Amino acid sequence: MNPKELRLAQLDAVLQVAASQSQPQRPPAGWLRAIREALGLPSAALAARLGITASGVRKLEQAEATDAITLGTLRRVAEALDCDLQYALVPRRPLREMRRQQALRLAQLWQQRASRTMALEAQPIDSPSEGAQERLEAIAQEILRTSGTRLWD
């Protein structure tokens, strides 16, 4: 297995674990406010930890609730609340499967282009034969093996 395939397999394994664990739903007012209030921590006290004003804390809480906060700021506030920030992009399908589907789309596109070219040259390709899917899979495997980032062109 080449290094790229190994990294892909390792990342897929890690992400499968993450996908199997349901993430808690963010509270309507956001995590920052919910945790601060649950701790009984006044916004002024959190502001002092962050070196900002109490109104600045309320702005941060509002920004988090509306998805307008940066990860860096969220990380800084989490630290001030003695929390860990956990962040991940969790694919809906395994990465290998996403790459395979893209390679199949590309293989189908190449096959359609070849069919049009052959038809223009008065050499139409017959209707799909029994081995068409196997040929498509073989082309897709070749694309995966050789295309690298061109897979997504």
mmCIF file with all atom_site columns, C-alpha atoms in Angstrom:
data_model
loop_
_atom_site.group_PDB
_atom_site.id
_atom_site.type_symbol
_atom_site.label_atom_id
_atom_site.label_alt_id
_atom_site.label_comp_id
_atom_site.label_asym_id
_atom_site.label_entity_id
_atom_site.label_seq_id
_atom_site.pdbx_PDB_ins_code
_atom_site.Cartn_x
_atom_site.Cartn_y
_atom_site.Cartn_z
_atom_site.occupancy
_atom_site.B_iso_or_equiv
_atom_site.pdbx_formal_charge
_atom_site.auth_seq_id
_atom_site.auth_comp_id
_atom_site.auth_asym_id
_atom_site.auth_atom_id
_atom_site.pdbx_PDB_model_num
ATOM 1   C CA . MET A 1 1   ? 0.000   0.000  0.000   1.00 0.00 ? 1   MET A CA 1
ATOM 2   C CA . ASN A 1 2   ? 1.454   3.368  -0.993  1.00 0.00 ? 2   ASN A CA 1
ATOM 3   C CA . PRO A 1 3   ? 1.738   6.224  1.546   1.00 0.00 ? 3   PRO A CA 1
ATOM 4   C CA . LYS A 1 4   ? -1.282  8.101  0.155   1.00 0.00 ? 4   LYS A CA 1
ATOM 5   C CA . GLU A 1 5   ? -3.464  4.997  0.371   1.00 0.00 ? 5   GLU A CA 1
ATOM 6   C CA . LEU A 1 6   ? -2.215  4.351  3.895   1.00 0.00 ? 6   LEU A CA 1
ATOM 7   C CA . ARG A 1 7   ? -3.069  7.915  5.002   1.00 0.00 ? 7   ARG A CA 1
ATOM 8   C CA . LEU A 1 8   ? -6.489  7.607  3.376   1.00 0.00 ? 8   LEU A CA 1
ATOM 9   C CA . ALA A 1 9   ? -7.171  4.303  5.150   1.00 0.00 ? 9   ALA A CA 1
ATOM 10  C CA . GLN A 1 10  ? -6.009  5.696  8.501   1.00 0.00 ? 10  GLN A CA 1
ATOM 11  C CA . LEU A 1 11  ? -8.118  8.843  8.169   1.00 0.00 ? 11  LEU A CA 1
ATOM 12  C CA . ASP A 1 12  ? -11.142 6.801  7.091   1.00 0.00 ? 12  ASP A CA 1
ATOM 13  C CA . ALA A 1 13  ? -10.767 4.626  10.201  1.00 0.00 ? 13  ALA A CA 1
ATOM 14  C CA . VAL A 1 14  ? -10.565 7.651  12.511  1.00 0.00 ? 14  VAL A CA 1
ATOM 15  C CA . LEU A 1 15  ? -13.518 9.339  10.829  1.00 0.00 ? 15  LEU A CA 1
ATOM 16  C CA . GLN A 1 16  ? -15.654 6.193  10.996  1.00 0.00 ? 16  GLN A CA 1
ATOM 17  C CA . VAL A 1 17  ? -15.284 6.290  14.776  1.00 0.00 ? 17  VAL A CA 1
ATOM 18  C CA . ALA A 1 18  ? -16.227 9.980  14.818  1.00 0.00 ? 18  ALA A CA 1
ATOM 19  C CA . ALA A 1 19  ? -19.238 9.335  12.561  1.00 0.00 ? 19  ALA A CA 1
ATOM 20  C CA . SER A 1 20  ? -20.490 6.550  14.817  1.00 0.00 ? 20  SER A CA 1
ATOM 21  C CA . GLN A 1 21  ? -20.609 8.882  17.811  1.00 0.00 ? 21  GLN A CA 1
ATOM 22  C CA . SER A 1 22  ? -23.495 11.298 17.794  1.00 0.00 ? 22  SER A CA 1
ATOM 23  C CA . GLN A 1 23  ? -22.560 14.863 18.560  1.00 0.00 ? 23  GLN A CA 1
ATOM 24  C CA . PRO A 1 24  ? -24.682 16.724 21.087  1.00 0.00 ? 24  PRO A CA 1
ATOM 25  C CA . GLN A 1 25  ? -27.023 19.315 19.620  1.00 0.00 ? 25  GLN A CA 1
ATOM 26  C CA . ARG A 1 26  ? -25.799 22.857 20.149  1.00 0.00 ? 26  ARG A CA 1
ATOM 27  C CA . PRO A 1 27  ? -28.043 24.763 22.566  1.00 0.00 ? 27  PRO A CA 1
ATOM 28  C CA . PRO A 1 28  ? -30.105 27.512 20.861  1.00 0.00 ? 28  PRO A CA 1
ATOM 29  C CA . ALA A 1 29  ? -28.086 30.264 22.580  1.00 0.00 ? 29  ALA A CA 1
ATOM 30  C CA . GLY A 1 30  ? -24.801 28.456 21.849  1.00 0.00 ? 30  GLY A CA 1
ATOM 31  C CA . TRP A 1 31  ? -22.321 26.475 23.923  1.00 0.00 ? 31  TRP A CA 1
ATOM 32  C CA . LEU A 1 32  ? -20.463 29.483 25.297  1.00 0.00 ? 32  LEU A CA 1
ATOM 33  C CA . ARG A 1 33  ? -23.496 30.974 26.960  1.00 0.00 ? 33  ARG A CA 1
ATOM 34  C CA . ALA A 1 34  ? -24.908 27.605 28.061  1.00 0.00 ? 34  ALA A CA 1
ATOM 35  C CA . ILE A 1 35  ? -21.655 26.600 29.772  1.00 0.00 ? 35  ILE A CA 1
ATOM 36  C CA . ARG A 1 36  ? -21.043 30.027 31.258  1.00 0.00 ? 36  ARG A CA 1
ATOM 37  C CA . GLU A 1 37  ? -24.555 30.118 32.717  1.00 0.00 ? 37  GLU A CA 1
ATOM 38  C CA . ALA A 1 38  ? -24.385 26.500 33.931  1.00 0.00 ? 38  ALA A CA 1
ATOM 39  C CA . LEU A 1 39  ? -21.188 27.396 35.797  1.00 0.00 ? 39  LEU A CA 1
ATOM 40  C CA . GLY A 1 40  ? -22.881 30.463 37.245  1.00 0.00 ? 40  GLY A CA 1
ATOM 41  C CA . LEU A 1 41  ? -20.055 32.520 35.767  1.00 0.00 ? 41  LEU A CA 1
ATOM 42  C CA . PRO A 1 42  ? -21.053 36.156 35.176  1.00 0.00 ? 42  PRO A CA 1
ATOM 43  C CA . SER A 1 43  ? -20.156 37.576 31.786  1.00 0.00 ? 43  SER A CA 1
ATOM 44  C CA . ALA A 1 44  ? -17.978 40.143 33.577  1.00 0.00 ? 44  ALA A CA 1
ATOM 45  C CA . ALA A 1 45  ? -15.890 37.364 35.171  1.00 0.00 ? 45  ALA A CA 1
ATOM 46  C CA . LEU A 1 46  ? -15.429 35.602 31.816  1.00 0.00 ? 46  LEU A CA 1
ATOM 47  C CA . ALA A 1 47  ? -14.609 38.970 30.262  1.00 0.00 ? 47  ALA A CA 1
ATOM 48  C CA . ALA A 1 48  ? -11.848 39.476 32.833  1.00 0.00 ? 48  ALA A CA 1
ATOM 49  C CA . ARG A 1 49  ? -10.374 36.063 31.953  1.00 0.00 ? 49  ARG A CA 1
ATOM 50  C CA . LEU A 1 50  ? -10.403 37.001 28.271  1.00 0.00 ? 50  LEU A CA 1
ATOM 51  C CA . GLY A 1 51  ? -9.229  40.575 28.719  1.00 0.00 ? 51  GLY A CA 1
ATOM 52  C CA . ILE A 1 52  ? -12.353 42.035 27.108  1.00 0.00 ? 52  ILE A CA 1
ATOM 53  C CA . THR A 1 53  ? -15.549 43.742 28.291  1.00 0.00 ? 53  THR A CA 1
ATOM 54  C CA . ALA A 1 54  ? -18.748 42.038 29.438  1.00 0.00 ? 54  ALA A CA 1
ATOM 55  C CA . SER A 1 55  ? -20.491 43.341 26.316  1.00 0.00 ? 55  SER A CA 1
ATOM 56  C CA . GLY A 1 56  ? -17.647 41.741 24.315  1.00 0.00 ? 56  GLY A CA 1
ATOM 57  C CA . VAL A 1 57  ? -18.523 38.389 25.916  1.00 0.00 ? 57  VAL A CA 1
ATOM 58  C CA . ARG A 1 58  ? -22.170 38.819 24.910  1.00 0.00 ? 58  ARG A CA 1
ATOM 59  C CA . LYS A 1 59  ? -21.052 39.624 21.346  1.00 0.00 ? 59  LYS A CA 1
ATOM 60  C CA . LEU A 1 60  ? -18.919 36.452 21.299  1.00 0.00 ? 60  LEU A CA 1
ATOM 61  C CA . GLU A 1 61  ? -21.856 34.391 22.550  1.00 0.00 ? 61  GLU A CA 1
ATOM 62  C CA . GLN A 1 62  ? -24.076 35.889 19.879  1.00 0.00 ? 62  GLN A CA 1
ATOM 63  C CA . ALA A 1 63  ? -21.433 35.260 17.204  1.00 0.00 ? 63  ALA A CA 1
ATOM 64  C CA . GLU A 1 64  ? -21.143 31.611 18.247  1.00 0.00 ? 64  GLU A CA 1
ATOM 65  C CA . ALA A 1 65  ? -24.930 31.143 18.225  1.00 0.00 ? 65  ALA A CA 1
ATOM 66  C CA . THR A 1 66  ? -25.106 32.511 14.651  1.00 0.00 ? 66  THR A CA 1
ATOM 67  C CA . ASP A 1 67  ? -22.036 30.615 13.325  1.00 0.00 ? 67  ASP A CA 1
ATOM 68  C CA . ALA A 1 68  ? -20.084 33.860 12.946  1.00 0.00 ? 68  ALA A CA 1
ATOM 69  C CA . ILE A 1 69  ? -17.274 33.106 15.419  1.00 0.00 ? 69  ILE A CA 1
ATOM 70  C CA . THR A 1 70  ? -13.809 32.046 14.297  1.00 0.00 ? 70  THR A CA 1
ATOM 71  C CA . LEU A 1 71  ? -12.238 28.804 15.461  1.00 0.00 ? 71  LEU A CA 1
ATOM 72  C CA . GLY A 1 72  ? -9.369  30.712 17.039  1.00 0.00 ? 72  GLY A CA 1
ATOM 73  C CA . THR A 1 73  ? -11.734 32.825 19.105  1.00 0.00 ? 73  THR A CA 1
ATOM 74  C CA . LEU A 1 74  ? -13.818 29.807 20.032  1.00 0.00 ? 74  LEU A CA 1
ATOM 75  C CA . ARG A 1 75  ? -10.645 28.004 21.129  1.00 0.00 ? 75  ARG A CA 1
ATOM 76  C CA . ARG A 1 76  ? -9.607  30.995 23.261  1.00 0.00 ? 76  ARG A CA 1
ATOM 77  C CA . VAL A 1 77  ? -13.016 31.220 24.968  1.00 0.00 ? 77  VAL A CA 1
ATOM 78  C CA . ALA A 1 78  ? -13.107 27.456 25.511  1.00 0.00 ? 78  ALA A CA 1
ATOM 79  C CA . GLU A 1 79  ? -9.748  27.710 27.264  1.00 0.00 ? 79  GLU A CA 1
ATOM 80  C CA . ALA A 1 80  ? -11.067 30.536 29.465  1.00 0.00 ? 80  ALA A CA 1
ATOM 81  C CA . LEU A 1 81  ? -14.009 28.281 30.389  1.00 0.00 ? 81  LEU A CA 1
ATOM 82  C CA . ASP A 1 82  ? -11.611 25.384 31.135  1.00 0.00 ? 82  ASP A CA 1
ATOM 83  C CA . CYS A 1 83  ? -13.086 23.437 28.210  1.00 0.00 ? 83  CYS A CA 1
ATOM 84  C CA . ASP A 1 84  ? -11.612 21.591 25.256  1.00 0.00 ? 84  ASP A CA 1
ATOM 85  C CA . LEU A 1 85  ? -12.728 22.587 21.784  1.00 0.00 ? 85  LEU A CA 1
ATOM 86  C CA . GLN A 1 86  ? -13.417 19.507 19.676  1.00 0.00 ? 86  GLN A CA 1
ATOM 87  C CA . TYR A 1 87  ? -13.591 20.111 15.948  1.00 0.00 ? 87  TYR A CA 1
ATOM 88  C CA . ALA A 1 88  ? -13.897 17.709 13.031  1.00 0.00 ? 88  ALA A CA 1
ATOM 89  C CA . LEU A 1 89  ? -15.266 17.466 9.541   1.00 0.00 ? 89  LEU A CA 1
ATOM 90  C CA . VAL A 1 90  ? -17.024 14.106 9.404   1.00 0.00 ? 90  VAL A CA 1
ATOM 91  C CA . PRO A 1 91  ? -17.722 12.853 5.875   1.00 0.00 ? 91  PRO A CA 1
ATOM 92  C CA . ARG A 1 92  ? -21.173 11.388 5.296   1.00 0.00 ? 92  ARG A CA 1
ATOM 93  C CA . ARG A 1 93  ? -19.554 8.434  3.508   1.00 0.00 ? 93  ARG A CA 1
ATOM 94  C CA . PRO A 1 94  ? -16.095 6.860  3.768   1.00 0.00 ? 94  PRO A CA 1
ATOM 95  C CA . LEU A 1 95  ? -13.439 8.876  1.922   1.00 0.00 ? 95  LEU A CA 1
ATOM 96  C CA . ARG A 1 96  ? -12.494 5.840  -0.170  1.00 0.00 ? 96  ARG A CA 1
ATOM 97  C CA . GLU A 1 97  ? -16.086 5.538  -1.347  1.00 0.00 ? 97  GLU A CA 1
ATOM 98  C CA . MET A 1 98  ? -16.218 9.256  -2.201  1.00 0.00 ? 98  MET A CA 1
ATOM 99  C CA . ARG A 1 99  ? -13.040 8.899  -4.296  1.00 0.00 ? 99  ARG A CA 1
ATOM 100 C CA . ARG A 1 100 ? -14.371 5.739  -5.981  1.00 0.00 ? 100 ARG A CA 1
ATOM 101 C CA . GLN A 1 101 ? -17.674 7.442  -6.888  1.00 0.00 ? 101 GLN A CA 1
ATOM 102 C CA . GLN A 1 102 ? -15.789 10.414 -8.361  1.00 0.00 ? 102 GLN A CA 1
ATOM 103 C CA . ALA A 1 103 ? -13.586 8.076  -10.385 1.00 0.00 ? 103 ALA A CA 1
ATOM 104 C CA . LEU A 1 104 ? -16.684 6.288  -11.695 1.00 0.00 ? 104 LEU A CA 1
ATOM 105 C CA . ARG A 1 105 ? -18.251 9.626  -12.708 1.00 0.00 ? 105 ARG A CA 1
ATOM 106 C CA . LEU A 1 106 ? -15.057 10.551 -14.526 1.00 0.00 ? 106 LEU A CA 1
ATOM 107 C CA . ALA A 1 107 ? -14.892 7.129  -16.211 1.00 0.00 ? 107 ALA A CA 1
ATOM 108 C CA . GLN A 1 108 ? -18.504 7.508  -17.377 1.00 0.00 ? 108 GLN A CA 1
ATOM 109 C CA . LEU A 1 109 ? -17.724 10.975 -18.718 1.00 0.00 ? 109 LEU A CA 1
ATOM 110 C CA . TRP A 1 110 ? -14.723 9.635  -20.632 1.00 0.00 ? 110 TRP A CA 1
ATOM 111 C CA . GLN A 1 111 ? -16.819 6.762  -21.988 1.00 0.00 ? 111 GLN A CA 1
ATOM 112 C CA . GLN A 1 112 ? -19.569 9.173  -23.130 1.00 0.00 ? 112 GLN A CA 1
ATOM 113 C CA . ARG A 1 113 ? -16.999 11.371 -24.902 1.00 0.00 ? 113 ARG A CA 1
ATOM 114 C CA . ALA A 1 114 ? -15.535 8.326  -26.640 1.00 0.00 ? 114 ALA A CA 1
ATOM 115 C CA . SER A 1 115 ? -19.014 7.217  -27.741 1.00 0.00 ? 115 SER A CA 1
ATOM 116 C CA . ARG A 1 116 ? -19.786 10.634 -29.228 1.00 0.00 ? 116 ARG A CA 1
ATOM 117 C CA . THR A 1 117 ? -16.454 10.714 -31.044 1.00 0.00 ? 117 THR A CA 1
ATOM 118 C CA . MET A 1 118 ? -16.985 7.217  -32.408 1.00 0.00 ? 118 MET A CA 1
ATOM 119 C CA . ALA A 1 119 ? -20.520 8.119  -33.531 1.00 0.00 ? 119 ALA A CA 1
ATOM 120 C CA . LEU A 1 120 ? -19.209 11.224 -35.341 1.00 0.00 ? 120 LEU A CA 1
ATOM 121 C CA . GLU A 1 121 ? -16.768 8.978  -37.148 1.00 0.00 ? 121 GLU A CA 1
ATOM 122 C CA . ALA A 1 122 ? -19.641 6.689  -38.154 1.00 0.00 ? 122 ALA A CA 1
ATOM 123 C CA . GLN A 1 123 ? -18.384 3.982  -35.801 1.00 0.00 ? 123 GLN A CA 1
ATOM 124 C CA . PRO A 1 124 ? -21.111 3.949  -33.136 1.00 0.00 ? 124 PRO A CA 1
ATOM 125 C CA . ILE A 1 125 ? -20.502 1.867  -30.061 1.00 0.00 ? 125 ILE A CA 1
ATOM 126 C CA . ASP A 1 126 ? -23.183 -0.753 -29.610 1.00 0.00 ? 126 ASP A CA 1
ATOM 127 C CA . SER A 1 127 ? -25.547 -0.630 -26.664 1.00 0.00 ? 127 SER A CA 1
ATOM 128 C CA . PRO A 1 128 ? -24.000 -1.444 -23.299 1.00 0.00 ? 128 PRO A CA 1
ATOM 129 C CA . SER A 1 129 ? -22.674 -4.966 -23.304 1.00 0.00 ? 129 SER A CA 1
ATOM 130 C CA . GLU A 1 130 ? -22.404 -7.416 -20.431 1.00 0.00 ? 130 GLU A CA 1
ATOM 131 C CA . GLY A 1 131 ? -18.862 -6.295 -19.653 1.00 0.00 ? 131 GLY A CA 1
ATOM 132 C CA . ALA A 1 132 ? -19.605 -2.551 -19.695 1.00 0.00 ? 132 ALA A CA 1
ATOM 133 C CA . GLN A 1 133 ? -19.801 -2.200 -15.914 1.00 0.00 ? 133 GLN A CA 1
ATOM 134 C CA . GLU A 1 134 ? -16.591 -4.189 -15.462 1.00 0.00 ? 134 GLU A CA 1
ATOM 135 C CA . ARG A 1 135 ? -14.831 -1.961 -18.021 1.00 0.00 ? 135 ARG A CA 1
ATOM 136 C CA . LEU A 1 136 ? -16.146 1.127  -16.258 1.00 0.00 ? 136 LEU A CA 1
ATOM 137 C CA . GLU A 1 137 ? -14.843 -0.201 -12.922 1.00 0.00 ? 137 GLU A CA 1
ATOM 138 C CA . ALA A 1 138 ? -11.454 -0.952 -14.493 1.00 0.00 ? 138 ALA A CA 1
ATOM 139 C CA . ILE A 1 139 ? -11.227 2.574  -15.923 1.00 0.00 ? 139 ILE A CA 1
ATOM 140 C CA . ALA A 1 140 ? -12.210 3.998  -12.528 1.00 0.00 ? 140 ALA A CA 1
ATOM 141 C CA . GLN A 1 141 ? -9.498  1.942  -10.806 1.00 0.00 ? 141 GLN A CA 1
ATOM 142 C CA . GLU A 1 142 ? -6.945  3.197  -13.318 1.00 0.00 ? 142 GLU A CA 1
ATOM 143 C CA . ILE A 1 143 ? -8.086  6.776  -12.712 1.00 0.00 ? 143 ILE A CA 1
ATOM 144 C CA . LEU A 1 144 ? -7.684  6.274  -8.948  1.00 0.00 ? 144 LEU A CA 1
ATOM 145 C CA . ARG A 1 145 ? -4.248  4.774  -9.462  1.00 0.00 ? 145 ARG A CA 1
ATOM 146 C CA . THR A 1 146 ? -2.901  7.447  -11.791 1.00 0.00 ? 146 THR A CA 1
ATOM 147 C CA . SER A 1 147 ? -4.887  10.667 -11.541 1.00 0.00 ? 147 SER A CA 1
ATOM 148 C CA . GLY A 1 148 ? -4.026  12.074 -8.121  1.00 0.00 ? 148 GLY A CA 1
ATOM 149 C CA . THR A 1 149 ? -5.593  15.500 -7.724  1.00 0.00 ? 149 THR A CA 1
ATOM 150 C CA . ARG A 1 150 ? -6.810  15.440 -11.347 1.00 0.00 ? 150 ARG A CA 1
ATOM 151 C CA . LEU A 1 151 ? -9.555  13.161 -10.089 1.00 0.00 ? 151 LEU A CA 1
ATOM 152 C CA . TRP A 1 152 ? -11.500 16.293 -9.125  1.00 0.00 ? 152 TRP A CA 1
ATOM 153 C CA . ASP A 1 153 ? -10.990 18.321 -12.340 1.00 0.00 ? 153 ASP A CA 1
#
